[in-house]
Amino acid sequence: MVFFNKDEQLENLGNGILDATWAAFPTLARNQIAITWVVYDPPVRVNTGGALTPNAFWDHPVRGFTYRGVERIYPASIVKLFYLVAVNEWLEKGMTQNSKELERALRDMIVDSSNDATSLVVDILSGTTSGPELPTGPFETWKYQRNIVNRYYQSLGWEEMETINVCQKTWGDGPYGRERAFVGELLENRNMLTTNAIARLLHSIVGGVAVSSARSQAMMALLKRSLNDLPTDTEENQVTGFLGSGLPENAQIWSKAGWTSQVRHDAAYIEIPEQRPYLLVVFTEGKAQAKSQDILPFVSKLVAEAIASL
């Protein structure tokens, strides 16, 4: 069971948005986009600072729409959201200690999408480090330790987490040494996520039930993006060319984007005054789509208009 209820109104709106997107971008193939969209109808139970217990939150029904939401896709930097939650879990359970360096790395990993910062975070989570290739025995131990984040997400018992893989660092030029061996000859062990899995994780953060209420709020603070006062480096601000670009100026957005030469993705929780808040995860694949700064804003604008019609 996916964590949201499908309903006819959102199915019609969602399919209409997809049809309009394919019409506007003829090079976008049917299998090069995936979407999960969750709407928070009143009474809204999210972004309340964790006013609900986890049980009450998960029992509260939400509506959603998904297209290819269970397809495993390379997530690029959106995996950093999963490492953010895992670190907070480790800190909460006393499995690691907080430090100025860890705080700096978490901020840079989410706010600026730094791969170097992510490398430290993955080392702290797993107790492993990058380096030269290892002999078989030590490498087996290393691999087992590195998979600790996967085991954590499996332990939650969420159906959406059953097929994901979150054990790799994010790279500029790609992995070397033991990291290259770990990702596999054909990259078969690279990170893989679904838009449904990301939506569920983001839903838990926004609901204030990811790890704890206070930690969820701290994670939300890192994910907050400004729509107006943008850094000039458009590739790095995670708004230009992403979902934030399609929103009205009075909207608020909490998001994490991901992009490479092959993919362009975004995952966001959005609030527009006088409208229902909603969560939107959009993945696009393919070289042309990865370059396009128009597809995600286009989808985002149509979803915002659909929200206004509810």
XYZ file of C-alpha atoms in Angstrom:
310
model
C 0.000 0.000 0.000
C 1.382 3.349 -1.054
C 1.103 5.972 1.703
C -1.459 8.146 -0.114
C -4.914 7.492 -1.557
C -5.441 7.791 -5.279
C -8.532 9.687 -6.318
C -10.294 10.544 -9.551
C -9.895 14.318 -9.322
C -6.113 14.148 -8.943
C -5.845 11.369 -11.570
C -7.590 13.608 -14.113
C -5.523 16.658 -13.199
C -2.256 14.695 -13.125
C -2.841 13.015 -16.464
C -3.796 16.366 -17.976
C -0.531 17.894 -16.715
C 1.454 15.028 -18.238
C -0.333 15.339 -21.593
C 0.340 19.081 -21.676
C 4.009 18.473 -20.810
C 4.476 15.899 -23.593
C 2.766 18.268 -26.042
C 5.073 21.140 -25.023
C 8.258 19.017 -25.021
C 8.038 16.514 -27.895
C 11.524 15.109 -27.191
C 10.414 14.008 -23.691
C 9.589 10.306 -23.999
C 6.814 8.673 -21.963
C 9.428 6.745 -19.984
C 11.652 9.769 -19.284
C 9.469 11.353 -16.623
C 8.192 10.174 -13.235
C 5.962 12.123 -10.848
C 4.556 11.795 -7.357
C 2.201 14.542 -6.188
C 0.571 14.637 -2.742
C -2.087 17.186 -1.753
C -2.784 18.229 1.841
C -6.503 18.863 2.212
C -7.811 20.731 5.251
C -7.396 20.217 8.140
C -3.718 20.364 7.157
C -1.493 18.171 9.323
C 1.895 19.211 7.969
C 4.485 21.880 8.733
C 2.927 22.316 12.160
C 6.165 21.703 14.046
C 5.219 18.100 14.738
C 1.925 18.752 16.486
C 0.823 15.157 15.819
C 2.166 11.901 17.177
C 3.687 9.671 14.455
C 0.737 7.254 14.706
C -1.821 10.032 14.332
C 0.142 11.484 11.424
C 0.431 8.208 9.502
C -3.249 7.417 10.106
C -4.298 10.757 8.644
C -5.268 10.136 4.992
C -3.758 12.176 2.162
C -4.553 12.185 -1.549
C -1.952 11.703 -4.233
C -1.212 11.091 -7.885
C 1.697 9.155 -9.302
C 3.032 8.300 -12.730
C 5.872 5.752 -12.847
C 6.288 6.392 -9.119
C 7.705 2.919 -8.478
C 10.343 3.015 -11.244
C 13.920 2.838 -9.948
C 15.818 5.854 -11.302
C 19.267 7.268 -10.596
C 18.485 10.102 -8.138
C 21.656 12.230 -8.427
C 21.810 14.620 -5.442
C 18.307 13.891 -4.146
C 19.903 10.958 -2.301
C 21.318 13.612 0.048
C 17.845 13.908 1.579
C 18.132 10.270 2.687
C 21.565 10.857 4.207
C 20.215 13.952 6.019
C 17.475 11.944 7.734
C 19.843 9.056 8.516
C 22.381 11.356 10.210
C 19.618 12.817 12.356
C 18.568 9.292 13.337
C 22.174 8.404 14.231
C 22.498 11.589 16.326
C 19.174 10.935 18.070
C 20.214 7.368 18.962
C 23.727 8.382 20.040
C 25.299 6.352 17.202
C 27.390 9.395 16.288
C 28.283 12.672 17.983
C 27.451 16.112 16.710
C 30.296 18.451 15.796
C 30.871 21.788 14.072
C 32.256 19.902 11.052
C 29.242 17.623 10.781
C 26.878 20.598 11.028
C 28.857 22.426 8.326
C 28.810 19.351 6.105
C 25.056 18.815 6.508
C 24.335 22.435 5.658
C 26.604 22.426 2.604
C 25.239 19.039 1.467
C 21.639 20.303 1.425
C 21.883 24.058 0.826
C 24.638 23.986 -1.818
C 24.405 20.292 -2.779
C 28.127 19.841 -2.080
C 29.479 16.407 -3.051
C 32.557 16.893 -0.869
C 30.336 17.535 2.161
C 28.265 14.455 1.296
C 31.433 12.354 1.262
C 32.090 13.220 4.917
C 28.463 12.556 5.848
C 28.558 9.077 4.250
C 31.848 8.344 6.057
C 30.274 9.337 9.387
C 27.114 7.305 8.722
C 28.940 4.144 7.738
C 32.301 4.263 9.492
C 33.965 3.670 6.112
C 36.310 5.825 4.073
C 37.199 6.057 0.405
C 40.646 4.914 -0.701
C 42.576 2.305 -2.674
C 41.017 -1.046 -3.525
C 40.824 -3.540 -0.653
C 41.539 -7.276 -0.430
C 38.425 -9.472 -0.526
C 37.905 -9.990 3.233
C 38.280 -6.370 4.349
C 36.275 -5.250 1.285
C 33.345 -7.508 2.302
C 33.368 -5.905 5.765
C 33.609 -2.439 4.215
C 30.650 -3.163 1.905
C 28.541 -4.449 4.790
C 29.260 -1.287 6.801
C 28.550 0.976 3.830
C 25.109 -0.610 3.428
C 24.028 0.505 6.912
C 21.856 3.307 5.485
C 19.998 0.786 3.310
C 19.400 -1.373 6.359
C 18.020 1.621 8.258
C 15.477 2.411 5.535
C 14.509 -1.254 5.212
C 13.916 -1.344 8.984
C 11.190 1.320 8.728
C 8.923 -1.263 7.094
C 7.714 1.169 4.428
C 6.782 -0.560 1.188
C 8.216 2.383 -0.788
C 11.701 1.692 0.616
C 11.886 -1.975 -0.438
C 13.495 -1.328 -3.849
C 15.749 1.651 -3.139
C 19.551 1.714 -2.982
C 21.239 4.476 -0.953
C 24.857 3.540 -0.259
C 27.000 5.527 -2.715
C 28.695 8.878 -2.382
C 27.906 11.561 -4.952
C 30.745 12.494 -7.278
C 31.937 15.256 -9.580
C 34.258 13.170 -11.744
C 33.134 9.772 -10.521
C 34.438 7.139 -8.068
C 37.991 5.750 -7.834
C 39.582 2.830 -6.001
C 37.333 0.890 -3.628
C 34.451 3.245 -4.457
C 34.726 2.325 -8.151
C 34.755 -1.373 -7.277
C 31.746 -0.887 -4.981
C 29.562 0.804 -7.589
C 30.093 -2.193 -9.889
C 31.563 -2.809 -13.333
C 28.275 -1.739 -14.998
C 27.326 0.701 -12.206
C 24.788 -1.899 -11.114
C 25.139 -0.882 -7.457
C 24.663 2.831 -7.952
C 22.095 4.758 -5.939
C 18.514 4.185 -7.079
C 15.324 5.827 -5.820
C 11.673 6.101 -6.803
C 9.586 9.256 -6.715
C 7.207 7.487 -4.287
C 10.038 6.674 -1.863
C 11.246 10.275 -1.921
C 7.711 11.591 -1.467
C 7.202 9.384 1.574
C 10.461 10.510 3.180
C 9.728 14.191 2.499
C 6.150 13.675 3.756
C 7.575 12.396 7.057
C 9.905 15.411 7.391
C 7.128 17.900 6.615
C 4.847 16.025 8.989
C 7.340 16.475 11.800
C 7.716 12.722 12.331
C 11.102 12.084 10.689
C 13.263 10.994 13.659
C 11.687 13.587 15.989
C 9.661 16.770 15.837
C 12.672 18.991 16.642
C 14.922 17.209 14.122
C 12.249 17.422 11.428
C 12.067 21.176 11.988
C 15.852 21.493 11.768
C 15.799 19.528 8.479
C 13.017 21.774 7.140
C 15.168 24.821 7.934
C 17.967 23.431 5.737
C 15.555 22.637 2.883
C 13.963 26.114 2.756
C 14.673 27.962 -0.519
C 14.229 31.618 -1.347
C 12.425 32.303 -4.641
C 13.473 35.931 -4.929
C 16.951 36.487 -3.549
C 18.672 33.845 -5.683
C 22.419 33.216 -5.913
C 23.653 34.163 -9.371
C 25.056 30.675 -9.966
C 21.875 29.295 -11.548
C 23.063 25.668 -11.592
C 23.688 25.706 -7.867
C 20.708 27.596 -6.465
C 18.309 24.647 -6.924
C 15.468 26.961 -7.971
C 16.367 28.197 -11.461
C 15.418 25.439 -13.910
C 13.719 23.463 -11.144
C 10.258 23.380 -9.532
C 10.716 26.707 -7.732
C 10.942 28.517 -11.071
C 7.330 27.670 -11.896
C 5.835 29.120 -8.730
C 4.218 32.488 -7.995
C 6.475 34.889 -6.078
C 4.455 34.598 -2.866
C 4.957 30.823 -2.689
C 7.190 29.128 -0.143
C 9.261 26.086 -1.047
C 11.343 23.514 0.806
C 13.262 21.397 -1.671
C 16.218 19.283 -2.774
C 17.181 19.105 -6.440
C 19.446 16.711 -8.289
C 21.011 16.898 -11.739
C 23.755 15.373 -13.872
C 24.381 15.296 -17.612
C 21.728 12.525 -17.745
C 19.011 13.522 -15.275
C 17.253 16.564 -13.832
C 15.102 16.030 -10.747
C 13.477 17.961 -7.936
C 11.566 17.115 -4.759
C 9.661 19.883 -3.014
C 7.060 20.755 -0.422
C 5.204 23.902 -1.467
C 2.879 26.381 0.223
C 0.996 29.059 -1.741
C -1.160 31.503 0.267
C -4.875 30.579 0.372
C -4.203 27.223 -1.374
C -3.739 23.655 -0.214
C -0.096 22.832 0.530
C 1.340 20.030 -1.568
C 4.369 17.865 -2.143
C 5.777 17.311 -5.622
C 8.570 15.033 -6.841
C 9.457 15.146 -10.546
C 12.209 13.113 -12.206
C 13.308 13.563 -15.827
C 15.873 11.427 -17.651
C 17.869 11.785 -20.854
C 20.591 14.191 -22.004
C 18.214 16.703 -23.616
C 15.947 16.750 -20.565
C 18.896 17.111 -18.190
C 19.965 20.248 -20.048
C 16.457 21.729 -20.186
C 15.729 24.462 -17.676
C 12.107 24.567 -18.863
C 10.491 21.175 -18.200
C 10.435 21.162 -14.380
C 9.222 24.795 -14.114
C 6.533 24.013 -16.723
C 5.240 21.032 -14.729
C 5.468 23.030 -11.494
C 3.416 25.906 -12.929
C 0.679 23.526 -14.120
C 0.543 21.789 -10.746
C 0.266 25.165 -8.967
C -2.628 26.087 -11.304
C -4.276 22.722 -10.643
C -3.979 23.308 -6.880
C -5.774 26.641 -7.309
C -8.658 24.775 -8.983
C -9.207 22.370 -6.062
